[in-house]
Amino acid sequence: MNPHPNASQQPRRRRGIYLLPNLFTTAGMFSGFFAIIAATQGRFEHACVAIFMAAVFDGMDGRIARLTNTQSEFGMQYDSLADLVSFGLAPALVMYHWSLEFLRHDSATLGKLGWMAAFLYAACGALRLARFNSQATQVDKRWFVGLASPAAAALMAAFIWTCVDNGFSGERMRFAALPVTAIIGMLMFSRFFYTSFKGSRKDDSVPFWSLLILVMAMIGVALNPPIVLLVVFGLYALLGPVMWLWRKITRKPLDVSIAATHD
């Protein structure tokens, strides 16, 4: 006996995923994975370019999902896992293979500090992504709490790419790479606020002046990609601490609404 006589008349709910946005997410994860493989082969410039490509794909998948109305819980979780590979593990391992592994030649202790700094960056990236997901509906969309992981990965890649392009070997730069890796990692997990360049709490619109900045940045990147990218993302990374210090000096609160400030 059928307890639900109308069950056969009810439309079956399809279980599937949206192809287009998840295709871009997969492309971003592939770029991060390729960066790791390229680093193990000593192709560090290719690894850095792959990380930037992952950032481009990451910026596209969410917007495509919103434009095509194909957002899903699966897509959000998949995007976070892909980001962990592309912006957590990939930059940490590229930095380790390029420079941090040479610290073991100085002493066993420094060698351990090298891989621990790389792990610190990867762990902070994972914690940053987990916090972002848990506060996605609570934090003002105009701001990021902590340096966004794509921006952190871009800064790491730009630092390596600039050094490689100007003839500075990873072994020579190992004592600079150590604090750079640790500081960028901690900036991701910090409570510093960073602008998301979104002009409204309700949508993804941006102020008009940001378009001019984007055009100028694109021109600069065309002229000298590694140095311009290093300057751009370096200044952006400094923006959070500078804004925090300015608010402390002027005692002017930030125009931001946060329903919860603890993970």
Coordinates of C-alpha atoms in Angstrom, one line a residue:
M1 CA 0.0 0.0 0.0
N2 CA 1.4 3.4 -1.0
P3 CA 1.2 5.8 2.0
H4 CA 1.6 8.7 -0.3
P5 CA -0.9 8.3 -3.2
N6 CA 0.1 11.6 -4.8
A7 CA 3.9 11.0 -4.5
S8 CA 4.1 9.8 -8.1
Q9 CA 2.5 13.0 -9.3
Q10 CA 4.9 15.3 -7.4
P11 CA 7.9 16.5 -9.6
R12 CA 11.2 14.9 -8.6
R13 CA 13.7 17.3 -7.3
R14 CA 16.8 17.4 -9.4
R15 CA 20.1 17.0 -7.6
G16 CA 23.0 18.5 -9.5
I17 CA 25.4 21.3 -9.7
Y18 CA 25.7 24.4 -11.9
L19 CA 28.4 23.8 -14.4
L20 CA 29.5 27.3 -15.4
P21 CA 30.6 28.9 -12.1
N22 CA 32.0 25.6 -10.8
L23 CA 34.0 25.3 -14.0
F24 CA 35.8 28.6 -13.2
T25 CA 36.3 27.4 -9.6
T26 CA 37.9 24.3 -11.0
A27 CA 40.1 26.3 -13.3
G28 CA 41.3 28.3 -10.3
M29 CA 42.1 25.2 -8.3
F30 CA 43.9 23.8 -11.3
S31 CA 46.0 27.0 -11.5
G32 CA 47.0 26.6 -7.8
F33 CA 47.8 23.0 -8.3
F34 CA 49.9 23.8 -11.3
A35 CA 51.8 26.4 -9.3
I36 CA 52.8 23.8 -6.8
I37 CA 54.0 21.4 -9.5
A38 CA 55.9 24.2 -11.3
A39 CA 57.6 25.2 -8.0
T40 CA 58.8 21.6 -7.4
Q41 CA 60.4 21.8 -10.9
G42 CA 62.1 25.1 -10.2
R43 CA 59.8 27.0 -12.7
F44 CA 59.0 29.8 -10.2
E45 CA 58.0 32.5 -12.7
H46 CA 55.4 30.1 -14.1
A47 CA 54.2 29.3 -10.6
C48 CA 53.7 32.9 -9.8
V49 CA 51.8 33.6 -13.0
A50 CA 49.6 30.5 -12.2
I51 CA 48.7 32.0 -8.7
F52 CA 47.6 35.2 -10.4
M53 CA 45.5 33.3 -12.9
A54 CA 43.9 31.5 -9.9
A55 CA 43.0 34.9 -8.5
V56 CA 41.5 36.0 -11.8
F57 CA 39.3 32.8 -11.9
D58 CA 38.4 33.3 -8.3
G59 CA 37.1 36.8 -9.0
M60 CA 35.0 35.5 -11.9
D61 CA 33.2 32.5 -10.5
G62 CA 31.2 34.3 -7.9
R63 CA 30.2 37.1 -10.2
I64 CA 29.2 34.6 -12.9
A65 CA 27.1 32.7 -10.4
R66 CA 25.3 35.9 -9.4
L67 CA 24.8 37.1 -13.0
T68 CA 23.3 33.7 -14.0
N69 CA 21.5 33.2 -10.8
T70 CA 23.3 29.9 -10.2
Q71 CA 24.5 30.4 -6.6
S72 CA 24.4 27.3 -4.5
E73 CA 25.7 26.0 -1.1
F74 CA 27.7 23.4 -3.0
G75 CA 29.4 26.2 -5.0
M76 CA 30.3 28.2 -1.9
Q77 CA 31.8 25.2 -0.2
Y78 CA 33.7 24.1 -3.3
D79 CA 35.0 27.6 -3.8
S80 CA 36.4 27.7 -0.3
L81 CA 38.2 24.3 -0.8
A82 CA 39.6 25.5 -4.1
D83 CA 40.8 28.8 -2.4
L84 CA 42.6 26.8 0.2
V85 CA 44.6 25.0 -2.5
S86 CA 45.2 28.1 -4.7
F87 CA 45.7 30.8 -2.0
G88 CA 46.7 28.8 1.0
L89 CA 48.9 25.8 0.1
A90 CA 50.2 27.0 -3.3
P91 CA 51.8 30.3 -2.2
A92 CA 53.2 28.6 0.9
L93 CA 54.8 25.8 -1.0
V94 CA 56.1 28.0 -3.8
M95 CA 57.7 30.2 -1.2
Y96 CA 59.2 27.2 0.6
H97 CA 60.7 25.6 -2.6
W98 CA 62.0 29.0 -3.9
S99 CA 63.6 30.2 -0.7
L100 CA 62.7 28.9 2.7
E101 CA 64.1 25.5 2.2
F102 CA 67.6 27.0 2.0
L103 CA 67.4 28.0 5.7
R104 CA 68.3 24.5 6.6
H105 CA 71.8 25.1 5.2
D106 CA 72.4 27.7 7.9
S107 CA 71.2 25.5 10.8
A108 CA 68.7 22.8 11.7
T109 CA 66.7 25.4 13.8
L110 CA 66.4 27.8 10.9
G111 CA 65.4 25.0 8.6
K112 CA 62.6 24.2 11.0
L113 CA 61.6 27.9 11.1
G114 CA 61.4 27.9 7.3
W115 CA 58.9 25.1 6.9
M116 CA 57.0 26.4 10.0
A117 CA 56.6 29.8 8.5
A118 CA 55.2 28.2 5.3
F119 CA 52.8 26.1 7.5
L120 CA 51.8 29.3 9.4
Y121 CA 50.9 31.0 6.2
A122 CA 48.8 28.0 5.0
A123 CA 47.1 27.6 8.4
C124 CA 46.3 31.3 8.6
G125 CA 44.8 31.0 5.1
A126 CA 42.6 28.1 6.2
L127 CA 41.5 30.0 9.3
R128 CA 40.8 33.2 7.3
L129 CA 38.6 31.2 4.9
A130 CA 36.7 29.5 7.7
R131 CA 36.1 32.9 9.4
F132 CA 34.9 34.4 6.2
N133 CA 32.4 31.6 5.6
S134 CA 31.1 31.8 9.2
Q135 CA 30.6 35.6 9.0
A136 CA 29.6 35.9 5.4
T137 CA 26.1 37.2 6.2
Q138 CA 27.1 39.2 9.3
V139 CA 29.9 41.5 8.0
D140 CA 29.4 44.6 6.0
K141 CA 30.2 43.6 2.3
R142 CA 32.2 46.8 1.9
W143 CA 35.0 45.5 4.1
F144 CA 37.1 42.4 4.6
V145 CA 38.1 41.4 8.1
G146 CA 41.8 40.5 7.6
L147 CA 43.7 40.5 4.4
A148 CA 41.8 38.5 1.8
S149 CA 43.5 35.3 0.9
P150 CA 43.7 36.0 -2.9
A151 CA 45.4 39.4 -2.1
A152 CA 47.8 37.7 0.3
A153 CA 48.6 35.0 -2.3
A154 CA 49.1 37.7 -5.0
L155 CA 51.5 39.6 -2.7
M156 CA 53.5 36.4 -2.0
A157 CA 53.6 35.6 -5.8
A158 CA 54.6 39.2 -6.7
F159 CA 57.4 39.2 -4.1
I160 CA 58.9 36.0 -5.6
W161 CA 58.3 37.1 -9.2
T162 CA 60.0 40.4 -8.6
C163 CA 63.0 38.8 -7.1
V164 CA 63.3 36.2 -9.8
D165 CA 62.9 38.8 -12.5
N166 CA 65.6 40.9 -11.1
G167 CA 68.1 38.1 -10.5
F168 CA 67.8 37.7 -6.8
S169 CA 67.9 34.0 -6.0
G170 CA 65.7 32.4 -3.3
E171 CA 68.8 31.3 -1.4
R172 CA 70.0 34.9 -1.3
M173 CA 66.6 36.2 -0.2
R174 CA 65.9 33.5 2.4
F175 CA 66.2 35.8 5.5
A176 CA 63.7 38.3 3.9
A177 CA 61.4 35.5 2.7
L178 CA 61.0 34.2 6.3
P179 CA 59.4 37.4 7.8
V180 CA 57.5 38.2 4.6
T181 CA 55.8 34.8 4.7
A182 CA 54.9 35.0 8.4
I183 CA 53.7 38.6 8.3
I184 CA 51.5 38.1 5.3
G185 CA 50.0 35.0 6.9
M186 CA 49.2 36.9 10.1
L187 CA 47.7 39.7 8.2
M188 CA 45.1 37.3 6.8
F189 CA 44.1 36.3 10.3
S190 CA 44.3 39.7 11.7
R191 CA 41.3 42.0 12.7
F192 CA 42.4 44.7 10.4
F193 CA 39.7 46.0 8.1
Y194 CA 40.4 46.1 4.3
T195 CA 38.1 47.8 1.8
S196 CA 36.5 45.4 -0.7
F197 CA 36.0 48.2 -3.2
K198 CA 32.3 47.7 -3.1
G199 CA 30.2 50.8 -2.8
S200 CA 27.1 49.4 -1.3
R201 CA 25.9 47.0 1.4
K202 CA 23.3 45.5 -0.9
D203 CA 25.0 44.8 -4.2
D204 CA 28.4 44.5 -5.9
S205 CA 28.5 48.0 -7.4
V206 CA 31.7 49.9 -7.0
P207 CA 32.4 53.7 -6.9
F208 CA 33.3 55.3 -10.2
W209 CA 36.8 56.3 -9.1
S210 CA 37.8 52.6 -8.6
L211 CA 37.4 52.2 -12.4
L212 CA 40.2 54.8 -13.0
I213 CA 42.4 53.0 -10.5
L214 CA 41.8 49.7 -12.2
V215 CA 42.7 51.2 -15.6
M216 CA 45.9 52.7 -14.2
A217 CA 46.9 49.5 -12.6
M218 CA 46.4 47.5 -15.8
I219 CA 48.6 50.0 -17.7
G220 CA 51.3 49.6 -15.0
V221 CA 51.1 45.8 -15.1
A222 CA 51.5 45.9 -18.9
L223 CA 54.7 47.9 -18.5
N224 CA 56.4 45.9 -15.7
P225 CA 54.1 43.1 -14.2
P226 CA 56.1 41.9 -11.2
I227 CA 57.1 45.2 -9.7
V228 CA 53.8 46.9 -10.3
L229 CA 51.9 44.0 -8.8
L230 CA 54.2 44.0 -5.8
V231 CA 53.6 47.7 -5.2
V232 CA 49.9 47.4 -5.7
F233 CA 49.3 44.5 -3.4
G234 CA 52.0 45.7 -1.0
L235 CA 50.2 49.0 -0.5
Y236 CA 46.9 47.2 -0.2
A237 CA 48.3 44.9 2.6
L238 CA 49.6 48.0 4.4
L239 CA 46.1 49.7 4.1
G240 CA 44.7 47.7 7.0
P241 CA 47.3 48.5 9.6
V242 CA 47.5 52.2 8.4
M243 CA 43.7 52.6 8.7
W244 CA 43.7 51.0 12.2
L245 CA 46.5 53.4 13.3
W246 CA 44.7 56.4 11.8
R247 CA 41.5 55.5 13.7
K248 CA 43.5 55.1 16.9
I249 CA 45.0 58.6 16.5
T250 CA 41.9 60.4 15.3
R251 CA 39.5 58.3 17.5
K252 CA 37.2 58.2 14.5
P253 CA 35.2 54.9 14.3
L254 CA 35.0 53.0 11.0
D255 CA 31.6 53.0 9.2
V256 CA 31.0 49.3 9.3
S257 CA 28.2 47.2 10.7
I258 CA 29.2 43.8 12.1
A259 CA 26.7 41.6 13.9
A260 CA 29.3 39.3 15.3
T261 CA 33.0 39.9 15.8
H262 CA 34.0 36.5 17.2
D263 CA 34.4 33.2 15.4

